[in-house]
Tab-separated table of C-alpha atoms in Angstrom:
chain	number	residue	atom	x	y	z
A	1	MET	CA	0.000	0.000	0.000
A	2	SER	CA	2.072	2.937	-1.248
A	3	ALA	CA	1.347	6.579	-1.739
A	4	PRO	CA	0.886	7.367	-5.442
A	5	ALA	CA	3.757	9.205	-7.048
A	6	SER	CA	1.478	12.099	-7.947
A	7	ALA	CA	0.498	12.512	-4.280
A	8	ARG	CA	4.023	12.888	-3.018
A	9	PRO	CA	4.911	16.422	-1.911
A	10	ALA	CA	7.720	18.315	-3.560
A	11	ALA	CA	9.422	18.970	-0.217
A	12	PRO	CA	9.201	15.902	2.063
A	13	SER	CA	8.766	16.742	5.748
A	14	TYR	CA	7.615	15.186	9.002
A	15	ALA	CA	4.191	16.715	8.465
A	16	ALA	CA	4.063	15.121	5.017
A	17	VAL	CA	4.776	11.736	6.592
A	18	LEU	CA	1.829	12.074	8.944
A	19	ARG	CA	-0.451	13.284	6.131
A	20	VAL	CA	-0.112	9.980	4.277
A	21	PRO	CA	-3.455	8.147	4.452
A	22	HIS	CA	-3.815	6.038	7.624
A	23	ALA	CA	-0.302	6.961	8.860
A	24	ARG	CA	-1.399	8.883	11.968
A	25	ARG	CA	-3.769	6.214	13.234
A	26	THR	CA	-1.376	3.354	12.542
A	27	PHE	CA	1.610	5.087	14.131
A	28	ALA	CA	-0.317	6.269	17.196
A	29	THR	CA	-1.785	2.843	17.950
A	30	ALA	CA	1.600	1.174	17.490
A	31	LEU	CA	3.090	3.636	19.988
A	32	VAL	CA	0.398	2.777	22.542
A	33	GLY	CA	1.380	-0.880	22.330
A	34	ARG	CA	5.101	-0.112	22.322
A	35	LEU	CA	4.752	1.972	25.492
A	36	SER	CA	4.301	-1.371	27.255
A	37	TYR	CA	7.964	-2.129	26.578
A	38	GLY	CA	8.862	1.063	28.431
A	39	THR	CA	6.810	0.139	31.500
A	40	VAL	CA	7.213	-3.637	31.893
A	41	PRO	CA	10.970	-4.025	32.619
A	42	LEU	CA	11.041	-1.624	35.578
A	43	SER	CA	7.700	-2.961	36.856
A	44	LEU	CA	8.986	-6.525	36.679
A	45	LEU	CA	12.204	-5.589	38.467
A	46	LEU	CA	10.400	-3.759	41.288
A	47	ALA	CA	7.599	-6.312	41.628
A	48	THR	CA	9.982	-9.265	41.811
A	49	GLN	CA	12.199	-7.536	44.350
A	50	ARG	CA	9.175	-6.765	46.523
A	51	ALA	CA	7.815	-10.306	46.233
A	52	THR	CA	11.110	-12.110	46.899
A	53	GLY	CA	13.094	-9.587	48.944
A	54	SER	CA	16.101	-10.374	46.764
A	55	TYR	CA	17.869	-8.029	44.369
A	56	ALA	CA	19.687	-11.003	42.855
A	57	ALA	CA	16.394	-12.762	42.109
A	58	SER	CA	14.837	-9.641	40.582
A	59	GLY	CA	17.889	-9.101	38.389
A	60	ALA	CA	17.872	-12.723	37.261
A	61	VAL	CA	14.159	-12.651	36.386
A	62	LEU	CA	14.563	-9.413	34.433
A	63	SER	CA	17.559	-10.883	32.569
A	64	LEU	CA	15.594	-14.002	31.644
A	65	TYR	CA	12.656	-11.935	30.435
A	66	GLY	CA	14.937	-9.614	28.448
A	67	ALA	CA	16.860	-12.482	26.872
A	68	ALA	CA	13.646	-14.117	25.688
A	69	VAL	CA	12.391	-10.834	24.234
A	70	VAL	CA	15.646	-10.063	22.433
A	71	LEU	CA	16.831	-13.433	21.167
A	72	LEU	CA	13.491	-14.587	19.789
A	73	THR	CA	12.641	-11.297	18.041
A	74	PRO	CA	13.637	-12.526	14.536
A	75	ALA	CA	11.584	-15.711	14.983
A	76	ARG	CA	8.467	-13.768	15.981
A	77	ALA	CA	9.043	-11.287	13.149
A	78	SER	CA	9.256	-14.209	10.736
A	79	LEU	CA	5.750	-15.223	11.851
A	80	VAL	CA	4.534	-11.734	10.898
A	81	ASP	CA	6.193	-11.976	7.474
A	82	ARG	CA	4.771	-15.443	6.874
A	83	HIS	CA	1.212	-15.034	8.171
A	84	GLY	CA	0.667	-11.266	8.108
A	85	ALA	CA	0.446	-8.813	10.985
A	86	ARG	CA	-3.268	-9.323	11.579
A	87	ARG	CA	-2.917	-13.075	12.086
A	88	ALA	CA	0.368	-13.091	13.984
A	89	LEU	CA	0.543	-9.983	16.157
A	90	PHE	CA	-2.723	-10.131	18.074
A	91	PRO	CA	-2.351	-13.743	19.294
A	92	LEU	CA	1.173	-12.891	20.449
A	93	ALA	CA	-0.133	-9.788	22.228
A	94	VAL	CA	-2.875	-11.746	23.986
A	95	ALA	CA	-0.404	-14.420	25.090
A	96	HIS	CA	2.130	-11.835	26.252
A	97	GLY	CA	-0.517	-9.777	28.041
A	98	GLY	CA	-1.941	-12.852	29.735
A	99	LEU	CA	1.466	-13.912	30.994
A	100	LEU	CA	2.115	-10.394	32.307
A	101	CYS	CA	-1.107	-10.772	34.301
A	102	VAL	CA	0.223	-14.093	35.636
A	103	LEU	CA	3.444	-12.331	36.663
A	104	ALA	CA	1.397	-9.617	38.371
A	105	ALA	CA	-0.573	-12.242	40.300
A	106	LEU	CA	2.619	-14.044	41.349
A	107	THR	CA	4.333	-10.864	42.546
A	108	TRP	CA	1.345	-9.038	44.074
A	109	ARG	CA	2.222	-10.508	47.482
A	110	THR	CA	5.411	-11.900	48.954
A	111	GLY	CA	6.346	-15.559	48.959
A	112	ALA	CA	6.085	-16.680	45.336
A	113	PRO	CA	8.797	-19.179	44.276
A	114	VAL	CA	11.524	-17.501	42.257
A	115	PRO	CA	11.726	-20.341	39.680
A	116	LEU	CA	7.998	-19.941	38.981
A	117	ILE	CA	8.370	-16.180	38.466
A	118	GLY	CA	11.389	-16.795	36.235
A	119	ALA	CA	9.534	-19.363	34.120
A	120	ALA	CA	6.599	-16.998	33.647
A	121	GLY	CA	9.044	-14.223	32.718
A	122	VAL	CA	10.694	-16.376	30.044
A	123	LEU	CA	7.336	-17.372	28.548
A	124	ALA	CA	6.134	-13.758	28.566
A	125	GLY	CA	9.296	-12.577	26.839
A	126	ALA	CA	9.043	-15.336	24.252
A	127	CYS	CA	5.584	-14.075	23.201
A	128	ALA	CA	6.372	-10.342	23.000
A	129	PRO	CA	4.952	-9.092	19.668
A	130	PRO	CA	7.502	-7.283	17.445
A	131	LEU	CA	5.560	-4.027	17.145
A	132	GLY	CA	8.605	-1.860	16.339
A	133	PRO	CA	9.885	-3.972	13.408
A	134	THR	CA	6.329	-4.374	12.125
A	135	MET	CA	5.668	-0.623	12.225
A	136	ARG	CA	8.867	0.031	10.298
A	137	ALA	CA	7.787	-2.528	7.677
A	138	VAL	CA	4.425	-0.743	7.447
A	139	TRP	CA	6.212	2.579	6.922
A	140	SER	CA	8.076	0.950	4.050
A	141	ARG	CA	4.812	-0.126	2.428
A	142	LEU	CA	3.080	3.215	2.980
A	143	LEU	CA	5.908	5.376	1.632
A	144	ALA	CA	7.384	4.693	-1.771
A	145	ASP	CA	9.476	7.877	-1.605
A	146	ARG	CA	12.791	7.088	0.111
A	147	ASP	CA	13.168	10.629	1.490
A	148	LEU	CA	9.775	10.359	3.155
A	149	LEU	CA	10.668	6.905	4.444
A	150	ARG	CA	13.866	8.215	6.022
A	151	ARG	CA	11.881	10.917	7.774
A	152	ALA	CA	9.344	8.342	8.941
A	153	TYR	CA	12.103	6.146	10.383
A	154	SER	CA	13.657	9.153	12.120
A	155	LEU	CA	10.296	10.127	13.599
A	156	ASP	CA	9.743	6.532	14.681
A	157	GLY	CA	13.145	6.345	16.351
A	158	VAL	CA	12.692	9.593	18.271
A	159	ALA	CA	9.211	8.558	19.410
A	160	GLU	CA	10.520	5.194	20.576
A	161	GLU	CA	13.242	6.884	22.599
A	162	LEU	CA	10.646	9.103	24.258
A	163	LEU	CA	8.603	6.012	25.125
A	164	PHE	CA	11.538	4.480	26.954
A	165	VAL	CA	11.953	7.699	28.926
A	166	SER	CA	8.263	8.208	29.732
A	167	GLY	CA	7.554	4.541	30.507
A	168	PRO	CA	9.654	4.359	33.697
A	169	ALA	CA	8.314	7.765	34.756
A	170	LEU	CA	4.785	6.412	34.387
A	171	VAL	CA	5.709	3.404	36.532
A	172	GLY	CA	7.168	5.744	39.142
A	173	VAL	CA	3.861	7.600	39.395
A	174	LEU	CA	1.928	4.339	39.568
A	175	VAL	CA	3.980	2.700	42.326
A	176	ALA	CA	3.586	5.810	44.455
A	177	TRP	CA	-0.107	4.856	44.764
A	178	THR	CA	-0.114	1.061	44.605
A	179	VAL	CA	2.102	-2.050	44.422
A	180	PRO	CA	4.699	-2.417	41.639
A	181	ALA	CA	2.893	-5.430	40.170
A	182	SER	CA	0.194	-3.033	38.972
A	183	GLY	CA	2.726	-1.793	36.420
A	184	LEU	CA	2.642	-5.253	34.833
A	185	LEU	CA	-1.141	-5.016	34.503
A	186	LEU	CA	-0.756	-1.584	32.927
A	187	GLY	CA	1.782	-3.007	30.472
A	188	ALA	CA	-0.589	-5.835	29.556
A	189	LEU	CA	-3.446	-3.387	28.975
A	190	LEU	CA	-1.354	-1.055	26.820
A	191	LEU	CA	-0.022	-3.918	24.730
A	192	VAL	CA	-3.305	-5.686	24.038
A	193	VAL	CA	-5.330	-2.518	23.383
A	194	GLY	CA	-2.588	-0.917	21.283
A	195	THR	CA	-1.983	-4.058	19.227
A	196	ALA	CA	-5.707	-4.604	18.627
A	197	ALA	CA	-6.068	-1.052	17.313
A	198	PHE	CA	-2.826	-1.359	15.311
A	199	VAL	CA	-3.729	-4.537	13.432
A	200	THR	CA	-7.205	-3.245	12.541
A	201	SER	CA	-5.817	-0.121	10.897
A	202	PRO	CA	-6.609	0.085	7.157
A	203	ALA	CA	-2.859	0.370	6.542
A	204	MET	CA	-2.350	-3.235	7.600
A	205	THR	CA	-2.435	-5.953	4.992
A	206	GLY	CA	-2.926	-9.674	5.021
A	207	PRO	CA	-0.129	-12.226	4.602
A	208	ARG	CA	2.309	-11.494	1.819
A	209	PRO	CA	3.584	-14.372	-0.307
A	210	ARG	CA	7.140	-15.306	0.492
A	211	SER	CA	9.514	-15.504	-2.447
A	212	ARG	CA	10.505	-18.956	-3.524
A	213	THR	CA	13.992	-20.310	-3.939
A	214	GLY	CA	15.332	-23.300	-5.735
A	215	ASP	CA	15.278	-25.410	-2.585
A	216	GLY	CA	11.535	-25.793	-2.390
A	217	GLY	CA	10.770	-22.574	-0.629
A	218	ARG	CA	13.284	-22.749	2.204
A	219	ARG	CA	15.169	-19.546	2.806
A	220	GLY	CA	18.842	-19.178	3.560
A	221	GLY	CA	18.531	-15.747	5.116
A	222	VAL	CA	18.195	-12.106	4.198
A	223	ARG	CA	21.213	-10.820	2.320
A	224	GLY	CA	23.113	-7.637	3.066
A	225	LEU	CA	22.372	-7.378	6.791
A	226	ALA	CA	25.922	-7.685	8.122
A	227	ALA	CA	26.641	-3.929	8.109
A	228	PRO	CA	23.429	-2.691	9.792
A	229	VAL	CA	23.408	-5.546	12.319
A	230	VAL	CA	27.042	-5.045	13.328
A	231	VAL	CA	26.695	-1.262	13.659
A	232	ALA	CA	23.472	-1.669	15.635
A	233	ALA	CA	25.187	-4.109	18.003
A	234	GLY	CA	28.193	-1.791	18.346
A	235	THR	CA	25.910	1.158	19.064
A	236	GLY	CA	24.036	-0.827	21.716
A	237	LEU	CA	27.294	-1.886	23.357
A	238	THR	CA	28.511	1.704	23.341
A	239	ILE	CA	25.325	3.165	24.830
A	240	SER	CA	25.092	0.728	27.736
A	241	GLY	CA	28.826	1.011	28.393
A	242	VAL	CA	28.605	4.789	28.507
A	243	GLU	CA	25.800	4.646	31.073
A	244	LEU	CA	28.035	2.738	33.479
A	245	LEU	CA	31.035	4.954	32.723
A	246	VAL	CA	29.018	8.089	33.444
A	247	LEU	CA	27.939	6.604	36.774
A	248	ALA	CA	31.574	5.867	37.668
A	249	ARG	CA	32.807	9.263	36.499
A	250	VAL	CA	30.130	11.368	38.220
A	251	GLY	CA	30.323	9.338	41.410
A	252	GLY	CA	34.096	9.605	41.469
A	253	ASP	CA	34.213	13.336	40.725
A	254	SER	CA	31.459	14.668	42.955
A	255	GLY	CA	30.280	11.725	45.003
A	256	ASP	CA	26.734	12.824	44.086
A	257	THR	CA	25.123	10.206	41.854
A	258	ASP	CA	21.950	12.327	41.746
A	259	LEU	CA	23.595	14.145	38.842
A	260	VAL	CA	23.826	10.949	36.753
A	261	PRO	CA	20.260	11.180	35.348
A	262	TRP	CA	20.963	14.715	34.172
A	263	VAL	CA	24.121	13.679	32.342
A	264	LEU	CA	22.405	10.671	30.760
A	265	GLY	CA	19.421	12.872	29.991
A	266	ALA	CA	21.754	15.017	27.898
A	267	LEU	CA	22.626	11.874	25.923
A	268	SER	CA	18.913	11.237	25.262
A	269	VAL	CA	18.249	14.865	24.310
A	270	GLY	CA	21.171	14.811	21.893
A	271	SER	CA	19.885	11.579	20.359
A	272	ALA	CA	16.386	12.997	19.875
A	273	LEU	CA	17.739	16.165	18.257
A	274	GLY	CA	20.111	14.160	16.089
A	275	GLY	CA	17.291	11.898	14.963
A	276	LEU	CA	15.105	14.839	13.974
A	277	ALA	CA	17.989	16.523	12.144
A	278	ASN	CA	18.864	13.294	10.328
A	279	GLY	CA	15.333	13.080	8.970
A	280	ALA	CA	15.251	16.735	7.960
A	281	ILE	CA	18.573	16.810	6.085
A	282	ASP	CA	18.416	15.952	2.392
A	283	TRP	CA	21.234	13.382	2.314
A	284	ARG	CA	22.725	12.552	-1.074
A	285	GLY	CA	25.214	9.818	-0.225
A	286	PRO	CA	24.391	6.099	0.053
A	287	ALA	CA	22.980	4.782	3.321
A	288	ARG	CA	25.992	2.541	3.972
A	289	THR	CA	28.354	5.522	3.837
A	290	ARG	CA	26.180	7.481	6.265
A	291	LEU	CA	25.956	4.474	8.573
A	292	THR	CA	29.743	4.208	8.706
A	293	GLY	CA	30.145	7.946	9.266
A	294	PHE	CA	27.666	8.044	12.146
A	295	ALA	CA	29.366	5.100	13.856
A	296	VAL	CA	32.804	6.711	13.489
A	297	ALA	CA	31.536	10.043	14.855
A	298	LEU	CA	29.888	8.290	17.805
A	299	GLY	CA	33.037	6.365	18.652
A	300	LEU	CA	35.322	9.396	18.470
A	301	THR	CA	32.976	11.554	20.567
A	302	ILE	CA	32.669	8.905	23.282
A	303	ALA	CA	36.441	8.483	23.384
A	304	ALA	CA	36.906	12.243	23.707
A	305	ALA	CA	34.273	12.419	26.477
A	306	GLY	CA	36.680	10.555	28.749
A	307	LEU	CA	38.849	13.686	28.794
A	308	ALA	CA	36.046	16.008	29.966
A	309	PRO	CA	37.349	18.027	32.952
A	310	GLY	CA	34.067	18.211	34.900
A	311	VAL	CA	30.548	16.867	35.241
A	312	TRP	CA	28.837	19.565	33.195
A	313	THR	CA	31.476	19.347	30.493
A	314	LEU	CA	30.790	15.628	30.452
A	315	ALA	CA	27.074	16.370	30.019
A	316	VAL	CA	27.868	18.524	26.975
A	317	ALA	CA	30.051	15.730	25.584
A	318	MET	CA	27.209	13.243	26.117
A	319	ALA	CA	24.794	15.514	24.263
A	320	CYS	CA	27.259	15.684	21.367
A	321	ALA	CA	27.639	11.892	21.364
A	322	GLY	CA	23.879	11.436	21.478
A	323	VAL	CA	23.514	13.402	18.237
A	324	PHE	CA	24.883	10.364	16.364
A	325	ILE	CA	22.948	7.573	18.144
A	326	ALA	CA	19.480	7.920	16.606
A	327	PRO	CA	20.878	8.615	13.103
A	328	ALA	CA	23.074	5.501	13.299
A	329	LEU	CA	20.153	3.289	14.339
A	330	THR	CA	17.714	4.884	11.879
A	331	THR	CA	20.170	4.375	9.024
A	332	ALA	CA	20.768	0.770	10.107
A	333	TYR	CA	17.028	0.100	9.871
A	334	LEU	CA	16.852	1.823	6.472
A	335	LEU	CA	19.751	-0.211	5.114
A	336	ALA	CA	18.169	-3.415	6.394
A	337	ASP	CA	14.906	-2.442	4.703
A	338	GLU	CA	16.730	-1.788	1.421
A	339	SER	CA	18.480	-5.156	1.657
A	340	ALA	CA	15.333	-7.228	2.162
A	341	PRO	CA	12.552	-8.232	-0.230
A	342	ALA	CA	9.070	-7.070	0.723
A	343	SER	CA	8.257	-10.531	2.114
A	344	ASP	CA	11.077	-10.331	4.681
A	345	ARG	CA	11.185	-6.696	5.789
A	346	THR	CA	9.794	-7.294	9.263
A	347	ARG	CA	12.380	-9.993	9.898
A	348	ALA	CA	15.200	-7.824	8.513
A	349	GLY	CA	14.288	-4.989	10.856
A	350	ALA	CA	13.990	-7.473	13.713
A	351	TRP	CA	17.609	-8.558	13.248
A	352	VAL	CA	18.725	-4.946	13.686
A	353	ASN	CA	16.416	-4.580	16.678
A	354	MET	CA	17.816	-7.741	18.244
A	355	ALA	CA	21.386	-6.582	17.621
A	356	VAL	CA	21.009	-3.229	19.374
A	357	ASN	CA	19.210	-4.791	22.342
A	358	ALA	CA	21.696	-7.637	22.633
A	359	GLY	CA	24.536	-5.120	22.484
A	360	SER	CA	22.875	-3.056	25.204
A	361	SER	CA	22.554	-6.127	27.408
A	362	ALA	CA	26.207	-7.088	26.986
A	363	GLY	CA	27.734	-3.618	27.175
A	364	GLY	CA	27.271	-3.188	30.904
A	365	LEU	CA	28.972	-6.509	31.630
A	366	THR	CA	32.041	-5.842	29.493
A	367	THR	CA	32.415	-2.247	30.673
A	368	GLY	CA	32.021	-3.309	34.297
A	369	ALA	CA	34.904	-5.733	33.862
A	370	LEU	CA	37.076	-3.006	32.317
A	371	LEU	CA	36.329	-0.528	35.109
A	372	GLY	CA	37.902	-2.765	37.688
A	373	HIS	CA	41.256	-2.885	35.908
A	374	LEU	CA	41.773	0.193	33.701
A	375	PRO	CA	41.775	3.995	34.136
A	376	LEU	CA	38.452	5.666	33.406
A	377	PRO	CA	39.632	7.689	30.357
A	378	LEU	CA	40.955	4.491	28.792
A	379	CYS	CA	37.589	2.804	29.441
A	380	PHE	CA	35.876	5.642	27.571
A	381	ALA	CA	38.355	5.208	24.706
A	382	LEU	CA	37.774	1.454	24.508
A	383	THR	CA	34.013	1.930	24.594
A	384	GLY	CA	34.293	4.384	21.719
A	385	ALA	CA	36.503	1.883	19.909
A	386	THR	CA	33.544	-0.519	19.898
A	387	ALA	CA	31.596	1.857	17.659
A	388	LEU	CA	34.693	2.468	15.532
A	389	GLY	CA	35.190	-1.270	15.125
A	390	SER	CA	31.601	-1.731	13.984
A	391	ALA	CA	32.128	1.037	11.422
A	392	GLY	CA	35.192	-0.784	10.129
A	393	VAL	CA	33.203	-3.989	9.681
A	394	ALA	CA	30.446	-2.110	7.849
A	395	LEU	CA	32.978	-0.426	5.565
A	396	ALA	CA	34.755	-3.704	4.817
A	397	GLY	CA	31.439	-5.408	4.112
A	398	GLY	CA	30.512	-2.719	1.607
A	399	ARG	CA	33.587	-3.522	-0.477
A	400	ARG	CA	32.606	-7.150	-0.961
A	401	ARG	CA	30.627	-8.011	-4.029
A	402	GLU	CA	28.759	-10.800	-2.256
A	403	PRO	CA	27.123	-9.477	0.895
A	404	ALA	CA	27.079	-11.589	4.019
A	405	ARG	CA	24.017	-13.615	4.928
A	406	VAL	CA	22.410	-13.272	8.311
């Protein structure tokens, strides 16, 4: 379902994206469902800690839930590509929402067995519907104009970042009035209602036929994903590593960790502004070149941030680094979309989504190990080198005639 060429505006803009038929309704309902992913992790962490009295148990349950969400994202996205969003997403949402209600019941009072909570967390994570990758695939079908599509992806990325900021704040307001497990019920409600409205939008289509290969229809993978997946993973590693480094730096300099949210907030603000600017600029170069450039700029800025003389200088450096985060991820999604046939676009985007989340999960562990043995400025430099290394892989991959298969 694409906008006719004659209907495309001469000067693509964010307003033009939202004027495309059915775009506003589809995007808004997807965001309602995706807000659940901003509320559930913190709710699960707080509810499990309250129910078990153990920080170790709450961390383990959250890790199990997160691993199931992240690692099975491509498999769930493949269901959407094979059966269509209407047939695949809503059953996943109902299953995920139901299991969140089970988790809420288990953690409403103290005394629930930790293995039972963990098992429910794994099952809930395994059923999480891939709303983000599906929405990006819908954008690709709605917008034939690549400039409009880039703006749509930038708008999507900025909105998603705001969801992950507002979600925990919403949980904070909720737990001030009731038990943390209520946040899980809120997440279930948001997900089921948002997904139901999303899949009934006129912009959604039925199942698309999958392209056939010479092996009887089996697929060997989506080609050309190595560069966006590697850069997404490197960006995720860098972001989560920086969060821990900022905590160590601010705590060491001033002893007041209350300033940490402000410094990390500067990173988020920079990312939002960078994402909006990336969509507004009329880029002429190929997406792979931009992807490499954003990753290099991110790595160099993070490395330089380790030399910041004070906390507020560090906040400015974080804002500058953030400018390249959303553009790098947006361009990774665009490149994945360009690399995939229409029948596999949800799965292609899901690989990028999995990569950035997996990188975020691993970054804290690797950076934590470095902090115990190396000076802080060197830790910043090595964290920046992660982004630089991913840019090198993307650049090397672009020189090969046969792209890697993922």
